Coordinates of C-alpha atoms in Angstrom, one line a residue:
M959 CA 41.3 -175.1 -71.8
K960 CA 42.3 -172.2 -74.0
G961 CA 40.4 -168.8 -72.6
L962 CA 39.0 -170.2 -69.4
F963 CA 39.8 -168.2 -66.8
K964 CA 38.6 -168.2 -63.1
R965 CA 37.0 -164.9 -61.7
R966 CA 36.2 -165.2 -57.8
S967 CA 35.0 -168.2 -57.8
T968 CA 33.1 -168.8 -61.4
W969 CA 34.4 -170.1 -64.4
W970 CA 34.3 -167.7 -67.5
V971 CA 35.0 -168.5 -71.0
R972 CA 37.3 -166.1 -73.6
F973 CA 37.1 -166.4 -76.9
T974 CA 36.6 -164.8 -80.6
P975 CA 34.2 -167.1 -82.9
V976 CA 34.9 -166.5 -85.7
P977 CA 38.1 -163.9 -87.4
G978 CA 37.6 -160.5 -87.6
S979 CA 34.7 -160.5 -85.0
P980 CA 34.7 -159.3 -81.3
Q981 CA 36.0 -161.2 -78.7
M982 CA 33.6 -162.5 -76.5
R983 CA 33.8 -163.2 -72.5
I984 CA 30.7 -165.0 -70.7
A985 CA 30.1 -166.3 -67.0
L986 CA 29.9 -169.6 -67.1
G987 CA 27.7 -170.1 -64.2
T988 CA 30.0 -173.1 -62.1
D989 CA 32.5 -173.3 -60.2
N990 CA 33.3 -176.7 -61.5
E991 CA 36.5 -176.8 -63.8
S992 CA 34.6 -179.8 -65.8
D993 CA 31.3 -178.5 -65.7
A994 CA 32.7 -175.1 -66.9
I995 CA 34.8 -176.5 -70.2
I996 CA 31.7 -178.5 -71.0
K997 CA 29.6 -175.3 -71.1
A998 CA 32.6 -173.4 -72.5
R999 CA 32.5 -175.8 -75.9
E1000 CA 28.8 -175.5 -76.4
I1001 CA 28.4 -171.7 -76.0
I1002 CA 31.5 -171.6 -78.4
A1003 CA 30.1 -173.6 -80.9
R1004 CA 26.7 -171.7 -81.0
A1005 CA 28.4 -168.5 -81.3
E1006 CA 30.4 -169.8 -84.2
T1007 CA 27.2 -170.8 -85.7
Q1008 CA 25.8 -167.5 -85.1
V1009 CA 28.1 -165.1 -85.6
R1010 CA 29.4 -166.8 -89.1
E1011 CA 25.9 -166.6 -90.2
E1012 CA 25.4 -162.9 -89.2
M1013 CA 29.0 -162.0 -91.1
E1014 CA 27.7 -163.8 -94.0
S1015 CA 24.0 -162.7 -94.1
C1016 CA 22.3 -161.7 -97.2
E1017 CA 22.0 -158.0 -95.7
T1018 CA 26.0 -158.0 -95.1
E1019 CA 26.9 -159.6 -98.6
I1020 CA 24.8 -157.2 -100.2
A1021 CA 25.7 -154.3 -98.9
G1022 CA 29.3 -155.6 -99.5
Y1023 CA 28.3 -156.0 -103.2
I1024 CA 26.9 -152.4 -103.1
S1025 CA 30.3 -150.8 -101.4
S1026 CA 32.5 -152.6 -104.4
K1027 CA 30.3 -151.3 -106.8
R1028 CA 30.6 -147.8 -105.9
R1029 CA 34.1 -148.1 -105.7
D1030 CA 33.9 -149.3 -109.4
G1031 CA 32.2 -145.8 -110.5
L1032 CA 28.3 -146.8 -110.7
S1033 CA 26.1 -144.4 -110.1
E1034 CA 24.1 -144.1 -106.9
S1035 CA 20.6 -144.4 -109.3
T1036 CA 21.9 -148.0 -110.4
L1037 CA 23.5 -149.0 -107.0
S1038 CA 20.2 -148.0 -105.2
S1039 CA 17.8 -150.1 -108.2
R1040 CA 20.5 -153.6 -107.4
R1041 CA 20.2 -152.6 -103.5
Y1042 CA 16.3 -153.0 -104.1
I1043 CA 16.2 -155.8 -106.4
L1044 CA 19.2 -158.2 -103.9
R1045 CA 17.0 -157.6 -100.9
S1046 CA 13.7 -158.3 -102.9
V1047 CA 14.6 -161.5 -104.0
A1048 CA 16.3 -162.2 -100.3
N1049 CA 13.3 -161.2 -98.6
F1050 CA 11.0 -163.3 -101.0
I1051 CA 12.9 -166.6 -100.2
G1052 CA 13.7 -166.2 -97.0
A1053 CA 17.3 -166.7 -96.6
A1054 CA 19.5 -166.0 -93.9
S1055 CA 22.2 -166.1 -95.7
P1056 CA 23.3 -166.5 -99.6
R1057 CA 24.4 -170.2 -98.7
H1058 CA 20.5 -170.9 -98.1
M1059 CA 19.7 -169.5 -101.3
T1060 CA 18.5 -172.4 -103.5
S1061 CA 18.0 -173.2 -107.1
A1062 CA 14.1 -174.3 -106.5
G1063 CA 13.9 -170.6 -104.6
I1064 CA 15.4 -168.6 -107.1
R1065 CA 13.4 -170.4 -109.6
K1066 CA 10.0 -170.0 -107.8
W1067 CA 11.1 -165.9 -107.2
F1068 CA 11.4 -165.6 -110.9
E1069 CA 8.6 -167.1 -111.8
S1070 CA 6.7 -164.8 -109.8
R1071 CA 8.5 -161.8 -111.5
K1072 CA 7.7 -163.3 -114.9
A1073 CA 4.1 -163.4 -114.1
I1074 CA 3.9 -159.6 -113.6
N1075 CA 6.6 -158.6 -116.2
P1076 CA 8.6 -161.0 -118.3
H1077 CA 11.0 -158.4 -119.3
T1078 CA 11.6 -157.0 -115.7
A1079 CA 12.1 -160.4 -114.9
V1080 CA 15.2 -161.2 -116.8
A1081 CA 16.6 -157.8 -116.3
Y1082 CA 16.0 -158.8 -111.9
L1083 CA 17.8 -162.0 -112.5
Y1084 CA 20.9 -160.8 -114.3
V1085 CA 21.3 -158.1 -111.4
V1086 CA 21.1 -161.6 -109.2
H1087 CA 23.3 -163.2 -111.0
L1088 CA 26.1 -159.9 -111.3
W1089 CA 25.7 -160.7 -107.4
F1090 CA 26.7 -164.3 -107.1
K1091 CA 29.3 -164.1 -109.2
W1092 CA 30.5 -161.5 -107.3
M1093 CA 30.6 -163.3 -104.4
I1094 CA 31.9 -166.5 -106.1
E1095 CA 35.0 -164.7 -107.1
R1096 CA 35.8 -163.8 -103.7
G1097 CA 35.1 -167.5 -102.5
K1098 CA 31.9 -166.3 -100.1
I1099 CA 29.8 -169.2 -102.3
A1100 CA 30.3 -171.9 -104.6
T1101 CA 27.7 -172.2 -107.1
D1102 CA 25.5 -169.7 -108.7
V1103 CA 22.0 -170.7 -108.5
T1104 CA 20.5 -168.5 -111.1
T1105 CA 21.9 -170.6 -113.9
S1106 CA 19.2 -173.2 -113.1
V1107 CA 16.4 -170.6 -114.0
K1108 CA 15.7 -171.2 -117.6
V1109 CA 15.3 -167.8 -119.3
P1110 CA 12.4 -167.2 -121.8
K1111 CA 13.1 -166.3 -125.3
L1112 CA 11.0 -162.9 -125.2
V1113 CA 10.1 -161.0 -128.3
M1114 CA 10.9 -157.2 -128.6
R1115 CA 8.5 -155.0 -127.1
Q1116 CA 6.3 -153.2 -129.6
R1117 CA 5.6 -149.6 -128.1
R1118 CA 4.8 -146.2 -129.4
N1119 CA 7.4 -144.2 -127.5
F1120 CA 6.9 -140.9 -127.5
L1121 CA 3.7 -138.2 -127.6
T1122 CA 3.1 -135.7 -130.7
Q1123 CA 2.8 -132.3 -129.8
A1124 CA -1.2 -132.1 -129.1
E1125 CA -0.9 -135.4 -127.0
A1126 CA 1.8 -133.6 -125.0
R1127 CA -0.5 -130.4 -124.9
L1128 CA -3.5 -132.7 -123.7
L1129 CA -1.2 -134.8 -120.4
L1130 CA -0.2 -131.5 -119.4
D1131 CA -4.0 -129.4 -119.5
E1132 CA -5.3 -132.5 -117.6
C1133 CA -2.6 -132.6 -114.8
H1134 CA -4.3 -130.8 -111.8
N1135 CA -1.6 -132.0 -109.3
E1136 CA 0.9 -129.1 -109.3
G1137 CA 3.9 -131.6 -108.4
L1138 CA 3.3 -134.1 -111.1
K1139 CA 2.8 -131.1 -113.4
F1140 CA 6.2 -130.0 -112.3
A1141 CA 7.8 -133.3 -113.2
I1142 CA 5.4 -133.7 -116.7
Y1143 CA 7.2 -129.9 -117.3
C1144 CA 11.0 -131.4 -116.5
G1145 CA 10.4 -134.2 -118.7
L1146 CA 8.8 -133.0 -122.0
H1147 CA 10.3 -129.4 -122.0
A1148 CA 13.7 -130.4 -120.2
G1149 CA 14.1 -133.7 -121.2
L1150 CA 14.9 -134.9 -117.2
R1151 CA 15.1 -138.6 -115.9
K1152 CA 12.9 -139.6 -113.2
L1153 CA 15.5 -139.4 -110.6
E1154 CA 16.8 -136.4 -111.6
I1155 CA 13.6 -134.6 -111.5
I1156 CA 12.6 -136.5 -107.6
E1157 CA 16.3 -135.5 -106.8
A1158 CA 16.1 -131.2 -108.6
R1159 CA 17.1 -128.4 -106.0
P1160 CA 16.0 -124.8 -106.4
G1161 CA 19.9 -124.1 -106.9
W1162 CA 19.4 -126.0 -110.4
F1163 CA 17.3 -122.8 -112.0
D1164 CA 18.3 -120.2 -113.0
M1165 CA 15.0 -118.1 -113.2
E1166 CA 16.7 -114.5 -114.4
A1167 CA 19.2 -116.6 -117.0
G1168 CA 16.4 -119.3 -117.9
L1169 CA 19.0 -121.9 -117.3
L1170 CA 18.1 -125.4 -115.9
H1171 CA 21.6 -127.0 -114.5
V1172 CA 21.2 -130.7 -113.6
Q1173 CA 24.7 -130.7 -111.0
A1174 CA 25.7 -133.3 -108.4
T1175 CA 24.5 -133.0 -104.9
P1176 CA 25.2 -134.9 -101.5
T1177 CA 22.1 -137.3 -102.5
F1178 CA 22.5 -137.6 -106.3
Q1179 CA 25.4 -138.0 -108.9
P1180 CA 24.2 -137.3 -112.3
K1181 CA 24.5 -140.3 -114.9
D1182 CA 28.4 -140.6 -116.0
R1183 CA 29.0 -138.0 -113.5
D1184 CA 28.4 -135.0 -115.9
N1185 CA 26.6 -131.9 -115.0
R1186 CA 24.8 -130.1 -117.9
T1187 CA 23.1 -127.4 -118.7
I1188 CA 19.4 -126.6 -120.4
P1189 CA 17.6 -124.0 -121.8
L1190 CA 14.1 -123.3 -119.9
T1191 CA 11.3 -122.9 -122.6
E1192 CA 9.3 -120.1 -122.2
E1193 CA 6.7 -122.0 -121.0
F1194 CA 8.2 -124.0 -118.8
R1195 CA 9.9 -120.8 -117.0
T1196 CA 6.2 -118.9 -116.9
W1197 CA 5.0 -121.9 -115.3
L1198 CA 7.7 -122.5 -112.7
S1199 CA 7.6 -118.6 -111.6
A1200 CA 4.1 -119.3 -110.4
Y1201 CA 5.3 -122.8 -109.5
G1202 CA 8.2 -121.1 -107.3
L1203 CA 11.8 -122.5 -106.1
R1204 CA 11.2 -125.2 -103.7
K1205 CA 13.7 -125.7 -100.5
P1206 CA 15.5 -128.2 -100.1
F1207 CA 13.6 -130.1 -103.1
M1208 CA 11.6 -128.4 -105.9
L1209 CA 9.2 -131.6 -105.8
E1210 CA 7.7 -132.8 -102.3
P1211 CA 10.3 -130.9 -100.5
N1212 CA 9.0 -132.5 -97.3
I1213 CA 10.0 -136.1 -97.9
V1214 CA 13.7 -136.7 -97.6
K1215 CA 13.6 -140.5 -97.6
G1216 CA 10.8 -142.9 -99.1
S1217 CA 10.7 -146.4 -98.6
Y1218 CA 11.3 -147.4 -102.4
R1219 CA 14.3 -146.6 -104.0
Y1220 CA 13.3 -142.8 -104.8
R1221 CA 12.9 -140.2 -102.1
Y1222 CA 9.4 -139.7 -103.5
D1223 CA 7.9 -141.7 -106.2
F1224 CA 4.9 -140.3 -108.2
R1225 CA 4.3 -143.3 -110.4
K1226 CA 0.8 -144.3 -109.5
A1227 CA -0.4 -140.6 -109.9
F1228 CA 1.5 -140.4 -113.3
D1229 CA -0.1 -143.9 -114.7
S1230 CA -3.8 -142.3 -113.2
L1231 CA -3.3 -139.4 -115.5
A1232 CA -1.8 -141.3 -118.5
K1233 CA -4.9 -143.6 -118.4
R1234 CA -7.2 -140.8 -118.0
C1235 CA -5.9 -139.2 -121.0
G1236 CA -6.2 -142.5 -123.2
F1237 CA -2.3 -143.1 -123.1
D1238 CA -2.5 -146.2 -121.9
W1239 CA 0.8 -147.6 -123.2
L1240 CA 2.4 -144.7 -121.8
T1241 CA 5.6 -144.5 -119.3
F1242 CA 7.0 -141.5 -117.6
H1243 CA 10.5 -142.6 -119.8
D1244 CA 8.4 -141.6 -122.6
L1245 CA 8.5 -137.9 -121.7
R1246 CA 12.1 -137.7 -122.3
R1247 CA 11.7 -139.5 -125.5
T1248 CA 9.2 -136.9 -126.5
F1249 CA 11.4 -134.3 -126.0
A1250 CA 14.1 -135.2 -128.1
S1251 CA 11.8 -136.4 -130.7
L1252 CA 9.8 -133.1 -130.9
H1253 CA 13.1 -131.5 -131.3
V1254 CA 14.7 -134.0 -133.6
S1255 CA 11.8 -133.6 -135.8
R1256 CA 11.6 -129.9 -135.8
G1257 CA 14.9 -129.4 -137.0
T1258 CA 17.4 -128.9 -133.9
S1259 CA 20.4 -130.0 -134.0
V1260 CA 21.0 -134.0 -133.2
Y1261 CA 24.3 -132.6 -131.1
K1262 CA 22.3 -129.7 -129.0
V1263 CA 19.4 -132.3 -128.2
A1264 CA 22.5 -135.0 -127.3
R1265 CA 24.0 -132.0 -125.0
W1266 CA 20.5 -131.3 -123.4
L1267 CA 20.1 -135.0 -122.6
G1268 CA 23.3 -135.8 -121.6
D1269 CA 23.4 -138.5 -123.7
G1270 CA 26.0 -139.1 -126.7
V1271 CA 25.4 -138.1 -130.3
D1272 CA 25.9 -141.1 -131.5
V1273 CA 22.9 -142.9 -129.6
V1274 CA 20.7 -139.4 -130.2
E1275 CA 21.1 -140.6 -133.8
Q1276 CA 20.5 -144.4 -133.2
H1277 CA 17.2 -143.4 -131.5
Y1278 CA 15.6 -140.8 -133.4
G1279 CA 17.7 -139.8 -136.6
H1280 CA 14.9 -141.2 -138.7
L1281 CA 12.5 -138.1 -137.4
I1282 CA 15.2 -135.3 -139.1
P1283 CA 13.1 -133.2 -141.5
Q1284 CA 13.4 -134.1 -145.1
D1285 CA 16.6 -132.7 -146.6
H1286 CA 16.6 -131.0 -149.8
E1287 CA 20.1 -131.4 -150.5
I1288 CA 19.1 -134.8 -152.0
N1289 CA 18.0 -132.8 -155.2
G1290 CA 21.7 -130.9 -155.3
A1291 CA 22.9 -133.7 -157.5
W1292 CA 20.3 -133.6 -160.0
E1293 CA 19.3 -130.0 -160.2
T1294 CA 23.5 -129.3 -161.4
S1295 CA 22.8 -132.0 -164.0
S1296 CA 19.2 -130.8 -165.1
R1297 CA 20.6 -127.1 -165.6
H1298 CA 23.3 -128.7 -168.1
Q1299 CA 20.7 -130.6 -170.2
K1300 CA 19.0 -127.3 -171.0
T1301 CA 21.5 -125.6 -172.0
A1302 CA 22.7 -128.5 -174.1
R1303 CA 19.1 -127.7 -175.7

């Protein structure tokens, strides 16, 4: 039998369970060749099954997918979110590998997510679909079980998307947690995204020049990989002088790694504050929208707002263009006509 050899008085077997796996050497505990062959075949069969399942485990395939998408240029925040979603569905179903994921399991997982938030459930299902599509393209699985899920037709969410200046002031005044207040200032006065705030470093803040530079760090890549600079408002700058520049992170510097996608998450504290202020509808991302809407409605150029947000001008115009103040040039065509009529009379 190939791989069978004798060392002193005991038979051993040497084999590679599956291509690409490490070679194994196992003592068979017998000096009888016939018994050794029987034992060797049993051991090899068990090892092949075990190693194949380990190599194709959900965690291994998720890691491979994430690595592939990182090479494709997806941002670390997007990759972190996808990793969390894929791990959550694998854990919910309890599948050892993607091959053990069934249509029934996926549907049960989807229904549990839908009961919490239908829009989130649909978004999560799409991420799982992309993962299965990636594995099918590489011949790792044969079918996409996510296609068995009947996706509901969702009604567009009706939600107020930003605060008035008075409401924004109330939110700041009612916040007595300095870490959370730092986050709120970053959202309302600088338009920063949640991950940007959590990953903010002291080197981003030039207090002397009054500038905030959103920059790449060893743990963070700005969206679209573009660094940007935002002027600090006088109010935020004054508050920061008392708060101080903290290392290595501006927010909760002692927390290096969280259990979720973020290093640190202030969602519960923020939701509690918003509810206390009477803003049950408010999400933290609405603070970024508030920053943009207040600026556009007061005449700040769309170009500047887009540059501060790190978004395209067309995106800002699409979402906030209706807030641009009344343009008195609308009267220009008629003013000339009126003067001409008066002269003619």
